[in-house]
Every structure is written in C-alpha cells, then in structure tokens.
C-alpha positions as a LaTeX table, in Angstrom:
\begin{tabular}{lrrr}
\hline
Residue & $x$ (\AA) & $y$ (\AA) & $z$ (\AA) \\
\hline
Met1 & 95.40 & 147.86 & 113.09 \\
Lys2 & 96.91 & 149.84 & 110.18 \\
Phe3 & 100.36 & 151.03 & 111.09 \\
Thr4 & 101.50 & 154.47 & 109.38 \\
Val5 & 105.27 & 153.89 & 109.92 \\
Thr6 & 107.37 & 151.10 & 108.32 \\
Ile7 & 110.25 & 149.13 & 109.72 \\
Asp8 & 113.20 & 151.23 & 108.12 \\
Gln9 & 112.15 & 154.19 & 110.32 \\
Phe10 & 113.47 & 152.19 & 113.46 \\
Glu11 & 116.97 & 151.72 & 114.49 \\
Gly12 & 116.04 & 148.21 & 115.87 \\
Pro13 & 113.68 & 146.08 & 117.89 \\
Leu14 & 113.84 & 148.18 & 120.87 \\
Asp15 & 113.35 & 151.32 & 119.00 \\
Leu16 & 110.18 & 149.58 & 117.63 \\
Met17 & 108.79 & 148.43 & 120.94 \\
Leu18 & 109.35 & 152.11 & 122.53 \\
His19 & 107.04 & 153.43 & 119.59 \\
Leu20 & 104.32 & 150.67 & 120.30 \\
Ile21 & 104.47 & 151.50 & 124.02 \\
Lys22 & 103.92 & 155.20 & 123.18 \\
Glu23 & 101.24 & 154.63 & 120.66 \\
Asn24 & 99.27 & 152.26 & 122.69 \\
Lys25 & 99.71 & 154.44 & 125.83 \\
Leu26 & 101.21 & 151.71 & 127.71 \\
Asp27 & 103.24 & 152.27 & 131.06 \\
Leu28 & 106.86 & 151.34 & 130.47 \\
Phe29 & 107.38 & 150.51 & 134.40 \\
Asp30 & 104.22 & 148.33 & 134.49 \\
Leu31 & 104.52 & 147.05 & 130.98 \\
Asp32 & 101.37 & 144.98 & 129.70 \\
Met33 & 103.45 & 142.31 & 127.88 \\
Asn34 & 100.40 & 140.94 & 126.19 \\
Val35 & 99.63 & 144.21 & 124.48 \\
Leu36 & 103.00 & 144.93 & 123.43 \\
Thr37 & 103.61 & 141.35 & 122.12 \\
Thr38 & 100.30 & 141.52 & 120.02 \\
Gln39 & 101.13 & 144.74 & 118.68 \\
Tyr40 & 104.94 & 143.59 & 117.70 \\
Ile41 & 103.52 & 140.61 & 115.92 \\
Glu42 & 100.97 & 142.33 & 114.10 \\
Phe43 & 103.53 & 144.98 & 112.95 \\
Ile44 & 106.11 & 142.47 & 111.81 \\
His45 & 103.21 & 140.47 & 110.03 \\
Gln46 & 102.16 & 143.83 & 108.23 \\
Met47 & 105.95 & 144.51 & 107.33 \\
Lys48 & 106.18 & 141.08 & 105.44 \\
Asp49 & 102.82 & 141.65 & 103.63 \\
Leu50 & 104.45 & 144.71 & 102.16 \\
His51 & 107.45 & 142.66 & 101.18 \\
Leu52 & 109.79 & 144.72 & 103.25 \\
Glu53 & 113.05 & 143.18 & 104.30 \\
Ile54 & 112.94 & 142.37 & 107.99 \\
Ala55 & 116.65 & 142.31 & 109.88 \\
Ser56 & 117.12 & 139.12 & 111.92 \\
Glu57 & 117.38 & 141.13 & 115.09 \\
Tyr58 & 113.56 & 141.99 & 114.71 \\
Leu59 & 112.91 & 138.21 & 114.29 \\
Ser60 & 114.85 & 137.09 & 117.20 \\
Glu61 & 112.79 & 139.46 & 119.50 \\
Leu62 & 109.59 & 138.14 & 117.68 \\
Ala63 & 110.62 & 134.69 & 118.62 \\
Ser64 & 111.16 & 135.69 & 122.38 \\
Leu65 & 107.72 & 137.58 & 122.46 \\
Ile66 & 106.04 & 134.51 & 120.61 \\
Glu67 & 107.55 & 132.19 & 123.37 \\
Tyr68 & 106.42 & 134.62 & 126.09 \\
Lys69 & 102.70 & 134.66 & 124.61 \\
Ser70 & 102.81 & 130.83 & 124.15 \\
Lys71 & 103.65 & 130.35 & 127.74 \\
Lys72 & 100.72 & 132.59 & 128.84 \\
Leu73 & 98.30 & 130.04 & 127.04 \\
Leu74 & 99.44 & 126.98 & 129.05 \\
Pro75 & 96.85 & 125.11 & 130.80 \\
Arg76 & 96.34 & 126.63 & 134.59 \\
Glu77 & 98.10 & 123.54 & 136.18 \\
Glu78 & 101.36 & 124.43 & 134.35 \\
Val79 & 101.25 & 128.09 & 134.72 \\
Gln80 & 102.57 & 128.45 & 138.30 \\
Val81 & 105.88 & 126.65 & 137.06 \\
Glu82 & 106.19 & 129.20 & 134.35 \\
Glu83 & 105.30 & 132.31 & 136.27 \\
Glu84 & 108.96 & 133.05 & 137.77 \\
Tyr85 & 110.43 & 132.73 & 134.10 \\
Glu86 & 107.71 & 135.09 & 132.58 \\
Glu87 & 108.35 & 137.63 & 135.19 \\
Asp88 & 112.03 & 137.55 & 134.82 \\
Gln89 & 111.77 & 137.82 & 131.14 \\
Arg90 & 109.52 & 140.89 & 131.68 \\
Thr91 & 111.81 & 142.37 & 133.90 \\
Lys92 & 114.78 & 142.04 & 131.64 \\
Leu93 & 113.08 & 143.63 & 128.75 \\
Val94 & 111.87 & 146.55 & 130.67 \\
Ala95 & 115.50 & 147.06 & 131.76 \\
Arg96 & 116.54 & 147.03 & 128.22 \\
Leu97 & 113.77 & 149.30 & 127.05 \\
Val98 & 114.48 & 151.94 & 129.85 \\
Glu99 & 118.23 & 151.83 & 128.92 \\
Tyr100 & 117.70 & 152.24 & 125.18 \\
Gln101 & 115.10 & 154.98 & 125.97 \\
Lys102 & 117.91 & 156.88 & 127.95 \\
Tyr103 & 120.31 & 156.46 & 124.98 \\
Lys104 & 117.57 & 158.19 & 122.82 \\
Glu105 & 117.10 & 160.93 & 125.10 \\
Ile106 & 120.86 & 161.48 & 125.26 \\
Ser107 & 121.17 & 161.43 & 121.49 \\
Glu108 & 118.19 & 164.02 & 121.20 \\
Lys109 & 119.97 & 166.36 & 123.73 \\
Leu110 & 123.29 & 166.18 & 121.73 \\
Arg111 & 121.39 & 166.94 & 118.52 \\
Ile112 & 119.67 & 169.95 & 120.00 \\
Asp113 & 123.11 & 171.17 & 121.45 \\
Tyr114 & 124.61 & 170.98 & 117.87 \\
Glu115 & 121.64 & 172.78 & 116.26 \\
Asn116 & 122.03 & 175.69 & 118.74 \\
Arg117 & 125.72 & 175.76 & 118.29 \\
Gln118 & 125.18 & 175.93 & 114.53 \\
Lys119 & 123.54 & 179.24 & 115.10 \\
His120 & 126.53 & 180.85 & 116.73 \\
Phe121 & 129.52 & 179.29 & 114.96 \\
Thr122 & 129.93 & 179.93 & 111.27 \\
Arg123 & 133.24 & 178.48 & 110.35 \\
Pro124 & 135.46 & 176.20 & 111.92 \\
Val125 & 138.28 & 177.07 & 114.36 \\
Ser126 & 141.99 & 176.03 & 113.86 \\
Pro127 & 142.34 & 172.45 & 114.30 \\
Leu128 & 144.52 & 171.12 & 117.10 \\
Val129 & 144.14 & 167.61 & 116.34 \\
Glu130 & 147.59 & 166.74 & 117.29 \\
Gln131 & 147.32 & 167.23 & 120.74 \\
Trp132 & 144.24 & 164.88 & 120.88 \\
Ser133 & 146.29 & 162.09 & 119.59 \\
Ile134 & 148.68 & 161.88 & 122.35 \\
Pro135 & 147.96 & 158.54 & 124.42 \\
Ile136 & 147.71 & 158.51 & 127.99 \\
Glu137 & 150.66 & 156.65 & 129.87 \\
Ser138 & 148.53 & 154.13 & 131.75 \\
Asp139 & 148.42 & 150.54 & 131.75 \\
Thr140 & 144.98 & 150.22 & 133.24 \\
Leu141 & 142.08 & 152.41 & 133.16 \\
Glu142 & 139.96 & 153.31 & 136.12 \\
Asn143 & 136.21 & 153.56 & 135.27 \\
Gln144 & 134.70 & 157.07 & 136.30 \\
Ser145 & 131.23 & 157.88 & 136.57 \\
Pro146 & 128.75 & 157.56 & 133.59 \\
Tyr147 & 127.61 & 160.89 & 134.24 \\
Glu148 & 130.90 & 162.28 & 134.14 \\
Leu149 & 131.24 & 160.43 & 130.84 \\
Leu150 & 128.19 & 161.91 & 129.35 \\
Lys151 & 129.14 & 165.57 & 130.50 \\
Ala152 & 132.72 & 164.73 & 128.79 \\
Met153 & 131.01 & 163.62 & 125.94 \\
Asn154 & 129.13 & 166.83 & 125.33 \\
Arg155 & 132.15 & 168.81 & 125.53 \\
Val156 & 133.77 & 166.61 & 123.23 \\
Leu157 & 131.21 & 166.80 & 120.68 \\
Gln158 & 131.54 & 170.44 & 120.79 \\
Arg159 & 135.08 & 170.48 & 119.85 \\
Met160 & 134.45 & 168.00 & 116.90 \\
Ile161 & 131.80 & 169.90 & 115.44 \\
Leu162 & 133.94 & 173.22 & 115.51 \\
Leu163 & 136.86 & 171.29 & 113.91 \\
Lys164 & 134.64 & 169.21 & 111.45 \\
Pro165 & 131.24 & 170.40 & 110.09 \\
Tyr166 & 128.96 & 167.40 & 110.21 \\
Glu167 & 125.74 & 166.71 & 107.98 \\
Thr168 & 122.66 & 167.08 & 110.27 \\
Lys169 & 120.19 & 165.12 & 108.05 \\
Val170 & 119.66 & 161.63 & 109.11 \\
Thr171 & 118.86 & 158.94 & 106.52 \\
Ile172 & 117.42 & 155.57 & 107.18 \\
Lys173 & 120.51 & 153.90 & 105.56 \\
Glu174 & 122.64 & 155.22 & 108.60 \\
Leu175 & 123.98 & 152.35 & 110.75 \\
Ser176 & 122.31 & 151.29 & 113.79 \\
Val177 & 123.84 & 151.23 & 117.42 \\
Glu178 & 123.98 & 147.49 & 117.21 \\
Glu179 & 125.69 & 147.44 & 113.68 \\
Arg180 & 128.14 & 150.14 & 114.84 \\
Leu181 & 128.83 & 148.26 & 118.21 \\
Glu182 & 129.78 & 145.33 & 116.09 \\
Gln183 & 132.20 & 147.34 & 113.93 \\
Ile184 & 133.86 & 148.87 & 117.02 \\
Lys185 & 134.30 & 145.37 & 118.57 \\
Glu186 & 135.93 & 144.14 & 115.37 \\
Arg187 & 138.19 & 147.12 & 115.22 \\
Leu188 & 139.23 & 146.70 & 118.88 \\
Lys189 & 139.06 & 143.03 & 119.63 \\
Asp190 & 142.93 & 142.42 & 118.99 \\
Ser191 & 144.09 & 145.63 & 120.57 \\
Asn192 & 145.45 & 146.59 & 123.96 \\
Asp193 & 145.94 & 150.06 & 123.02 \\
Thr194 & 144.33 & 153.14 & 124.98 \\
Ile195 & 142.22 & 154.94 & 122.18 \\
Leu196 & 140.99 & 158.41 & 122.08 \\
Phe197 & 137.20 & 158.54 & 121.45 \\
Glu198 & 137.52 & 160.99 & 118.41 \\
Thr199 & 139.73 & 158.28 & 116.50 \\
Leu200 & 136.81 & 156.06 & 116.64 \\
Cys201 & 134.87 & 158.70 & 114.73 \\
Asp202 & 137.43 & 159.05 & 111.90 \\
Asp203 & 134.73 & 157.43 & 109.42 \\
Cys204 & 131.85 & 159.33 & 110.65 \\
Ser205 & 130.31 & 161.50 & 107.97 \\
Ser206 & 127.27 & 162.79 & 109.95 \\
Leu207 & 126.33 & 164.00 & 113.42 \\
His208 & 123.99 & 160.97 & 113.56 \\
Met209 & 127.13 & 158.57 & 113.12 \\
Val210 & 129.10 & 160.45 & 115.96 \\
Ile211 & 125.91 & 159.90 & 118.30 \\
Val212 & 125.50 & 156.34 & 117.24 \\
Thr213 & 129.34 & 155.77 & 117.97 \\
Phe214 & 129.04 & 157.21 & 121.44 \\
Leu215 & 125.97 & 155.18 & 122.27 \\
Ser216 & 127.69 & 152.00 & 121.18 \\
Ile217 & 130.58 & 152.75 & 123.32 \\
Leu218 & 128.34 & 153.40 & 126.12 \\
Asp219 & 126.69 & 149.93 & 125.53 \\
Leu220 & 130.31 & 148.52 & 125.42 \\
Ile221 & 131.10 & 150.14 & 128.73 \\
His222 & 127.78 & 148.73 & 130.15 \\
Gln223 & 128.96 & 145.12 & 129.14 \\
Lys224 & 132.31 & 145.59 & 130.57 \\
Trp225 & 133.94 & 145.05 & 127.09 \\
Leu226 & 135.32 & 148.52 & 127.33 \\
Asp227 & 137.06 & 150.37 & 130.14 \\
Phe228 & 137.14 & 154.25 & 129.90 \\
Thr229 & 138.79 & 157.11 & 131.56 \\
Ile230 & 138.43 & 161.09 & 131.25 \\
Asp231 & 141.65 & 163.50 & 131.50 \\
Ser232 & 141.41 & 166.93 & 132.92 \\
Glu233 & 140.70 & 168.40 & 129.56 \\
Asp234 & 137.50 & 166.09 & 129.08 \\
His235 & 139.35 & 163.90 & 126.46 \\
Ile236 & 137.63 & 160.56 & 126.64 \\
Tyr237 & 139.90 & 157.26 & 126.19 \\
Val238 & 138.70 & 153.83 & 125.75 \\
Lys239 & 140.55 & 150.44 & 126.09 \\
Arg240 & 139.47 & 146.70 & 126.03 \\
Gly241 & 138.25 & 145.50 & 129.37 \\
Ile242 & 139.62 & 142.74 & 131.40 \\
Glu243 & 137.71 & 139.49 & 130.22 \\
\hline
\end{tabular}
C-alpha cells in the first residue's frame, strides 16, 4: 500500500494509529489488531525507505505490535497460554486510543472556538494579569470533575486569547503532547507550589502550543502526577500530586 502521508504529519504513534484505523475503516471498539499491526509496520518501513527520521516512540509501539503479531503465529498448543495476555494488550491499546481521540476532539473544539472568537474581537482588552497570579491559600488540592476542568479550560482560553493574540497556523515543528508533558514534568518536579495554568503557557507562541500544554496537563492529571482545582472565576490551578 502506498501511503500519501508522512510521519512528520502526526503528533505521535497514537495519532498515526487513529489515522490508520480511519483509513482502513476499522471499528475502534472492536479493533482488528492484525490489520492495524500490518498497516503500522508497513507505514514505518515505507518511512524508512524514504530516509525519514523516526522518533523512538514510534519504534517502541512498533516493537509492541510486532510482539503481538509474533504471538499470534505461535503453534496452536501454545496459543491458549498467550490469549489472556493478547486480549489485555489489545484492551489497553484501545483504551489509550479512545483517550487520545478524546483529546483530539477537545483540541479541535478549542481551535474552532478560537477562530469563531477571532471574528468578533479585533483587539485585545486591557490585561488584568496581576489578578491571575495570586496563589490560592491551600496546602492540598481537591480534584474536581474532569468535565468541570474542560469547561473551565474553555473559559480560560477565551481570556488568554483576548489578552494575547496567538498564531493559529500549526507547523510540523511544534512539540507533541508527549514532549510537552516531559517539559512540564521537568519544570514542576521539584516544586510543591500551586501554579496557575496560564503561567505554564508563558512560552506558548501559538494556539496549538496552548492546547498541547492543556492536553499534557490532562494526561498528568490522569496519571495522578498532578492535582488540580478550579476557583469561582474558572481559574485553573495545578500542583504536584502525592506520590
């Protein structure tokens, strides 16, 4: 199969897998691992033939898929021993893909909201940044609903866009969610402070980077590496979780 896309058009291996699932009209919730594995391997081989650099995260997923495929080729008497492991591997991958798809849908909604707001606002309002930098007086953060977090993030994004116009064009050189996640972990690893979400976007030059930062924080909250809280004005605060 000749692929019409290249690896630098994807944010990571899960993004690539979702593309392959869509292109092959596979059911995400009843995933045919054999088809997905074959297509993924073929895609990576084609990228290598084009002498394109392939990030280690793609190769790591490739190794897992090859392991899955090799176990399917075991003699029948050995298959029963492996079936439970294979189903568990498949279930975990589907869960990761579903979560990543949710992140993509959120980012797309935020992008559309931003473009719609651009039609109504021609210049930024007076910044009141100092009121956003006041830390909450709390030693512990009580997790609230992820749905509330998404609603608050939508409002936070509106405020941020009004204060600082962002470039809407997304380039392939932008950081992936995985790379941004590691940057945030490095920044917060030795801190016990409660931090306002906006301060984590100080280095964001594009709307894409703001969204990637938010998705990275969602992932860290899911991992329980971060806790979060939302105040009455929809300001989002994050803090290192209890390990």
